[in-house]
Short mmCIF file of C-alpha atoms and ligand atoms in Angstrom, two decimals:
data_model
loop_
_atom_site.label_atom_id
_atom_site.label_comp_id
_atom_site.label_asym_id
_atom_site.label_seq_id
_atom_site.Cartn_x
_atom_site.Cartn_y
_atom_site.Cartn_z
CA MET A 1 0.00 0.00 0.00
CA PRO A 2 1.63 3.31 -1.02
CA PHE A 3 1.54 5.98 1.71
CA ARG A 4 1.91 9.75 1.88
CA LEU A 5 2.59 11.62 5.10
CA ALA A 6 2.46 15.31 6.00
CA THR A 7 2.79 17.14 9.28
CA ALA A 8 2.89 20.78 10.36
CA PRO A 9 3.50 22.17 13.85
CA ALA A 10 1.01 24.65 15.29
CA LYS A 11 3.79 27.28 15.36
CA PRO A 12 7.13 27.12 13.50
CA ASP A 13 9.10 27.87 16.69
CA ARG A 14 7.40 25.21 18.84
CA PRO A 15 8.11 21.45 18.91
CA ASN A 16 5.65 19.36 16.90
CA GLU A 17 4.00 17.11 19.49
CA ASP A 18 2.43 14.89 16.80
CA PHE A 19 4.33 11.86 15.53
CA ALA A 20 3.68 9.60 12.56
CA ALA A 21 5.63 6.83 10.90
CA VAL A 22 4.99 4.13 8.34
CA GLY A 23 6.73 0.76 8.21
CA THR A 24 6.44 -2.09 5.76
CA ASP A 25 3.37 -3.62 7.43
CA ALA A 26 2.28 -1.03 10.01
CA ALA A 27 1.67 2.67 10.53
CA VAL A 28 1.26 4.81 13.64
CA LEU A 29 0.07 8.33 14.39
CA LEU A 30 0.22 9.91 17.84
CA ASP A 31 -0.77 13.34 19.14
CA GLY A 32 0.98 14.24 22.38
CA ALA A 33 -0.79 16.22 25.07
CA GLY A 34 0.21 17.71 28.36
CA THR A 35 0.37 20.91 30.25
CA PRO A 36 0.94 24.19 28.39
CA PRO A 37 4.60 25.34 28.21
CA GLY A 38 5.96 26.65 31.48
CA THR A 39 3.76 24.44 33.64
CA GLU A 40 5.14 21.72 35.91
CA SER A 41 4.53 18.22 34.50
CA GLY A 42 6.99 16.03 36.42
CA CYS A 43 8.73 15.10 33.13
CA VAL A 44 11.99 16.79 32.14
CA HIS A 45 11.65 15.54 28.55
CA GLY A 46 8.36 17.10 27.50
CA VAL A 47 5.36 16.13 25.44
CA ALA A 48 7.10 15.86 22.04
CA TRP A 49 9.68 13.44 23.47
CA TYR A 50 6.90 11.34 24.94
CA SER A 51 4.78 11.00 21.78
CA HIS A 52 7.79 10.52 19.48
CA THR A 53 9.40 7.90 21.74
CA LEU A 54 6.18 6.00 22.28
CA GLY A 55 5.42 6.12 18.55
CA GLY A 56 8.82 4.75 17.54
CA LEU A 57 8.66 1.94 20.08
CA LEU A 58 5.09 1.12 19.07
CA LEU A 59 5.96 0.85 15.37
CA SER A 60 8.71 -1.56 16.33
CA ALA A 61 6.46 -3.56 18.69
CA LEU A 62 3.81 -3.98 15.99
CA SER A 63 6.21 -6.37 14.21
CA SER A 64 6.28 -8.67 17.25
CA GLY A 65 3.18 -10.72 16.54
CA ASP A 66 1.54 -9.42 19.73
CA THR A 67 -1.99 -7.98 19.51
CA LEU A 68 -2.20 -4.26 18.77
CA ALA A 69 -3.32 -3.57 22.36
CA GLY A 70 -0.52 -5.80 23.68
CA ALA A 71 2.04 -3.94 21.56
CA LEU A 72 0.76 -0.61 22.89
CA ALA A 73 0.80 -1.80 26.51
CA SER A 74 4.39 -3.06 26.25
CA SER A 75 5.47 0.17 24.52
CA ILE A 76 3.94 2.28 27.31
CA GLU A 77 5.88 0.18 29.84
CA ARG A 78 9.11 0.64 27.87
CA VAL A 79 8.70 4.42 27.80
CA ASN A 80 8.03 4.37 31.55
CA ARG A 81 11.34 2.57 32.10
CA LEU A 82 13.18 5.11 29.94
CA HIS A 83 12.33 7.99 32.27
CA ALA A 84 11.36 6.47 35.62
CA ASP A 85 14.76 7.49 37.04
CA THR A 86 14.56 11.13 35.99
CA CYS A 87 10.88 11.98 36.07
CA ASP A 88 7.87 11.80 38.36
CA LEU A 89 5.61 9.35 36.55
CA LYS A 90 2.94 9.73 39.22
CA HIS A 91 2.52 13.44 38.45
CA SER A 92 -1.07 14.17 37.39
CA ASP A 93 0.17 16.17 34.38
CA THR A 94 2.68 13.63 33.05
CA PRO A 95 2.77 13.76 29.22
CA SER A 96 0.16 11.71 27.40
CA SER A 97 -0.74 10.87 23.84
CA THR A 98 -3.46 9.71 21.50
CA VAL A 99 -2.66 6.62 19.43
CA VAL A 100 -3.79 5.33 16.05
CA ALA A 101 -2.12 2.11 14.94
CA LEU A 102 -2.61 0.10 11.76
CA ARG A 103 -1.16 -3.26 10.80
CA TRP A 104 -1.82 -5.21 7.64
CA ASP A 105 -0.96 -8.46 5.92
CA ALA A 106 -1.95 -9.76 2.50
CA SER A 107 -5.62 -10.09 3.43
CA GLU A 108 -6.50 -7.97 6.48
CA LEU A 109 -6.07 -4.61 8.10
CA GLU A 110 -6.14 -4.34 11.91
CA TYR A 111 -6.57 -1.02 13.70
CA LEU A 112 -6.44 0.52 17.15
CA VAL A 113 -7.67 4.00 18.10
CA LEU A 114 -7.19 5.57 21.53
CA ALA A 115 -8.27 9.16 22.33
CA ASP A 116 -9.08 11.89 19.85
CA SER A 117 -7.04 11.11 16.76
CA SER A 118 -9.06 9.54 13.94
CA LEU A 119 -8.88 6.71 11.47
CA VAL A 120 -10.97 7.04 8.31
CA LEU A 121 -11.59 3.94 6.22
CA ASP A 122 -12.65 4.52 2.64
CA ARG A 123 -14.70 1.38 2.18
CA ALA A 124 -15.65 0.55 -1.36
CA GLY A 125 -19.19 1.56 -2.24
CA THR A 126 -20.19 2.96 1.16
CA SER A 127 -19.82 6.15 3.18
CA PRO A 128 -16.43 6.64 4.84
CA GLU A 129 -16.16 4.84 8.16
CA VAL A 130 -14.69 7.14 10.79
CA VAL A 131 -13.19 5.47 13.84
CA THR A 132 -12.91 8.09 16.57
CA ASP A 133 -12.77 7.66 20.31
CA ASP A 134 -15.03 10.52 21.43
CA ARG A 135 -14.93 9.90 25.19
CA GLU A 136 -12.77 12.98 25.88
CA ALA A 137 -15.09 15.16 23.81
CA VAL A 138 -18.11 13.87 25.74
CA VAL A 139 -16.43 14.48 29.11
CA GLY A 140 -15.09 17.88 27.97
CA ALA A 141 -18.32 19.24 26.45
CA GLU A 142 -19.42 20.99 29.65
CA LEU A 143 -15.91 21.73 30.95
CA ARG A 144 -14.87 23.66 27.81
CA LYS A 145 -17.79 26.13 27.78
CA PRO A 146 -16.01 28.95 29.69
CA MET A 147 -12.98 28.60 27.38
CA ASP A 148 -15.09 28.60 24.22
CA ALA A 149 -16.86 31.81 25.31
CA LEU A 150 -13.60 33.83 25.25
CA PRO A 151 -11.64 35.16 22.24
CA THR A 152 -8.61 32.99 21.38
CA GLY A 153 -5.29 34.70 22.06
CA THR A 154 -6.41 36.82 25.04
CA PRO A 155 -4.96 36.34 28.56
CA GLU A 156 -8.44 35.39 29.79
CA HIS A 157 -8.69 32.67 27.16
CA GLU A 158 -5.22 31.37 28.03
CA GLN A 159 -6.24 31.11 31.69
CA ALA A 160 -9.47 29.35 30.71
CA VAL A 161 -7.42 26.85 28.64
CA ARG A 162 -5.27 26.11 31.71
CA ASP A 163 -8.41 25.67 33.84
CA TYR A 164 -9.91 23.35 31.22
CA VAL A 165 -6.76 21.22 31.01
CA ALA A 166 -6.64 20.99 34.82
CA ALA A 167 -10.32 20.01 35.02
CA LEU A 168 -9.89 17.32 32.35
CA ALA A 169 -7.05 15.74 34.33
CA ASP A 170 -9.55 14.64 36.98
CA HIS A 171 -11.32 12.51 34.35
CA ARG A 172 -8.27 11.01 32.57
CA ASN A 173 -7.67 7.24 32.66
CA ARG A 174 -10.56 6.54 34.98
CA PRO A 175 -13.18 3.87 34.33
CA GLY A 176 -16.24 5.37 32.66
CA GLU A 177 -14.38 8.60 31.79
CA PHE A 178 -11.76 8.91 29.01
CA TRP A 179 -8.45 7.20 28.29
CA VAL A 180 -5.13 8.21 26.74
CA ALA A 181 -1.68 6.65 26.61
CA ASN A 182 0.49 7.92 29.47
CA THR A 183 2.01 5.76 32.20
CA ASP A 184 -0.72 3.13 32.69
CA PRO A 185 -0.33 0.19 30.27
CA GLY A 186 -3.93 -0.72 31.09
CA ALA A 187 -5.05 2.19 28.88
CA ALA A 188 -4.27 -0.04 25.86
CA ASP A 189 -7.20 -2.28 26.75
CA GLU A 190 -9.51 0.75 26.59
CA ALA A 191 -8.70 1.45 22.93
CA ILE A 192 -11.15 0.84 20.10
CA THR A 193 -9.90 -2.04 17.95
CA GLY A 194 -11.15 -3.76 14.82
CA ARG A 195 -10.19 -5.46 11.60
CA VAL A 196 -11.36 -5.28 8.02
CA GLY A 197 -10.60 -7.22 4.84
CA LEU A 198 -8.01 -5.43 2.72
CA ASP A 199 -10.14 -5.94 -0.38
CA GLU A 200 -12.96 -3.91 1.27
CA VAL A 201 -10.77 -0.84 1.72
CA ALA A 202 -9.87 1.58 -1.05
CA ALA A 203 -7.90 3.94 1.19
CA VAL A 204 -7.09 4.73 4.82
CA ALA A 205 -6.31 8.02 6.54
CA LEU A 206 -4.81 8.53 9.99
CA LEU A 207 -5.34 12.09 11.23
CA SER A 208 -4.54 14.06 14.35
CA ASP A 209 -7.32 16.36 15.54
CA GLY A 210 -5.44 19.37 14.18
CA ALA A 211 -6.06 17.92 10.72
CA THR A 212 -9.71 16.90 11.11
CA ARG A 213 -11.04 20.35 11.99
CA LEU A 214 -12.58 21.02 8.57
CA ALA A 215 -14.79 17.96 8.99
CA ASP A 216 -15.42 17.61 12.72
CA ARG A 217 -15.30 21.19 14.10
CA PHE A 218 -15.66 23.73 11.31
CA GLY A 219 -18.30 22.00 9.20
CA LEU A 220 -16.47 23.03 6.02
CA ALA A 221 -15.99 19.53 4.62
CA THR A 222 -17.56 16.11 4.82
CA TRP A 223 -15.42 13.06 5.44
CA ARG A 224 -15.93 12.21 1.77
CA ASP A 225 -14.56 15.65 0.84
CA THR A 226 -11.61 14.98 3.15
CA LEU A 227 -10.80 11.67 1.45
CA ASP A 228 -11.21 13.27 -1.98
CA THR A 229 -8.77 16.05 -1.06
CA LEU A 230 -6.27 13.46 0.13
CA ALA A 231 -6.66 11.37 -3.03
CA ASP A 232 -6.54 14.31 -5.45
CA ALA A 233 -4.18 16.78 -3.81
CA GLY A 234 -2.47 14.94 -0.95
CA PRO A 235 -1.99 15.41 2.81
CA ASP A 236 -0.16 18.76 2.48
CA ALA A 237 -3.16 20.25 0.68
CA LEU A 238 -5.54 19.14 3.43
CA ILE A 239 -3.39 20.77 6.11
CA ALA A 240 -3.11 23.94 3.98
CA ARG A 241 -6.92 24.13 3.84
CA VAL A 242 -7.14 23.77 7.61
CA ARG A 243 -4.65 26.63 8.06
CA GLU A 244 -6.56 28.79 5.60
CA ALA A 245 -9.79 28.30 7.57
CA GLU A 246 -8.05 29.00 10.89
CA ASN A 247 -6.48 32.18 9.51
CA SER A 248 -9.95 33.41 8.53
CA ASP A 249 -11.05 33.17 12.19
CA PRO A 250 -7.97 34.07 14.27
CA GLN A 251 -9.91 34.83 17.48
CA GLY A 252 -12.01 31.68 17.37
CA GLN A 253 -15.31 33.57 17.20
CA ARG A 254 -16.78 31.42 14.46
CA TRP A 255 -15.13 28.19 15.61
CA PRO A 256 -14.21 28.34 19.33
CA ARG A 257 -11.04 26.36 20.02
CA ALA A 258 -8.28 26.04 22.60
CA LYS A 259 -5.55 26.90 20.09
CA ASN A 260 -5.78 28.96 16.91
CA HIS A 261 -3.59 26.38 15.18
CA ASP A 262 -2.83 22.87 16.40
CA ASP A 263 -0.15 20.43 15.27
CA ALA A 264 -1.67 18.73 12.22
CA THR A 265 -0.61 15.36 10.84
CA VAL A 266 -1.97 13.09 8.13
CA VAL A 267 -0.95 9.65 6.93
CA TYR A 268 -2.80 8.57 3.80
CA GLY A 269 -2.57 5.14 2.21
CA HIS A 270 -4.46 3.82 -0.76
CA THR A 271 -4.65 0.50 -2.47
CA PRO A 272 -3.32 0.73 -6.03
CA ALA A 273 -6.06 1.38 -8.60
ZN1 ZN B 1 10.40 12.33 31.27
#
């Protein structure tokens, strides 16, 4: 399956906390999350280190023959061991990450989705199938209202973002709430998993939430439009369209959001025509 990959940081002078990589029989996309810069997190490495390290280890673990959830659990444990001596892994704001993982053989595609990155399957003859774990959005719907009421970029909005992030932490990795990859390998068992015959899939897209805004927040594109953009113009063009929309609403009045721009990453694979 030929793949194309594009990524763009939210700001050119800030680390890109997304990570994506494609191997010969697997692909991963992760979107790191944590406290805003300048806030204590217990980890000296930071969010980008966490998502990039976990992503690299996960891509490697997917070749092991373990289940996708088993590969994610063992990768979380390996990252823990890499910084248990230097960092406070019990800190409530320790870096975390979404995970989308794909693995395929000659006949089947397996997938895993944890937290708010998305997998879109272009299944022949039907509407696109979007696999998204919306538990954080459900939990956050009430909590984000004060933040969404303020103009993006103002000190009041920045404080509301910090309050929102702090409030979400009380609901993270708790039964019945929402789950992300951080230090608990048990989060892997909370992921959405599935499998589909390779002959039923025309194309697949892995997207961080910075790249799905046109379809799931702004209402400017359907998922079909999104797949068509990827097929016709490629991942870079999709991200460029997201940036164009964001630049038309810099204060978030039309589309309230925590950040004007977010790291945006797309991996697009299609079966040869
Ligand atoms: Zn660390």
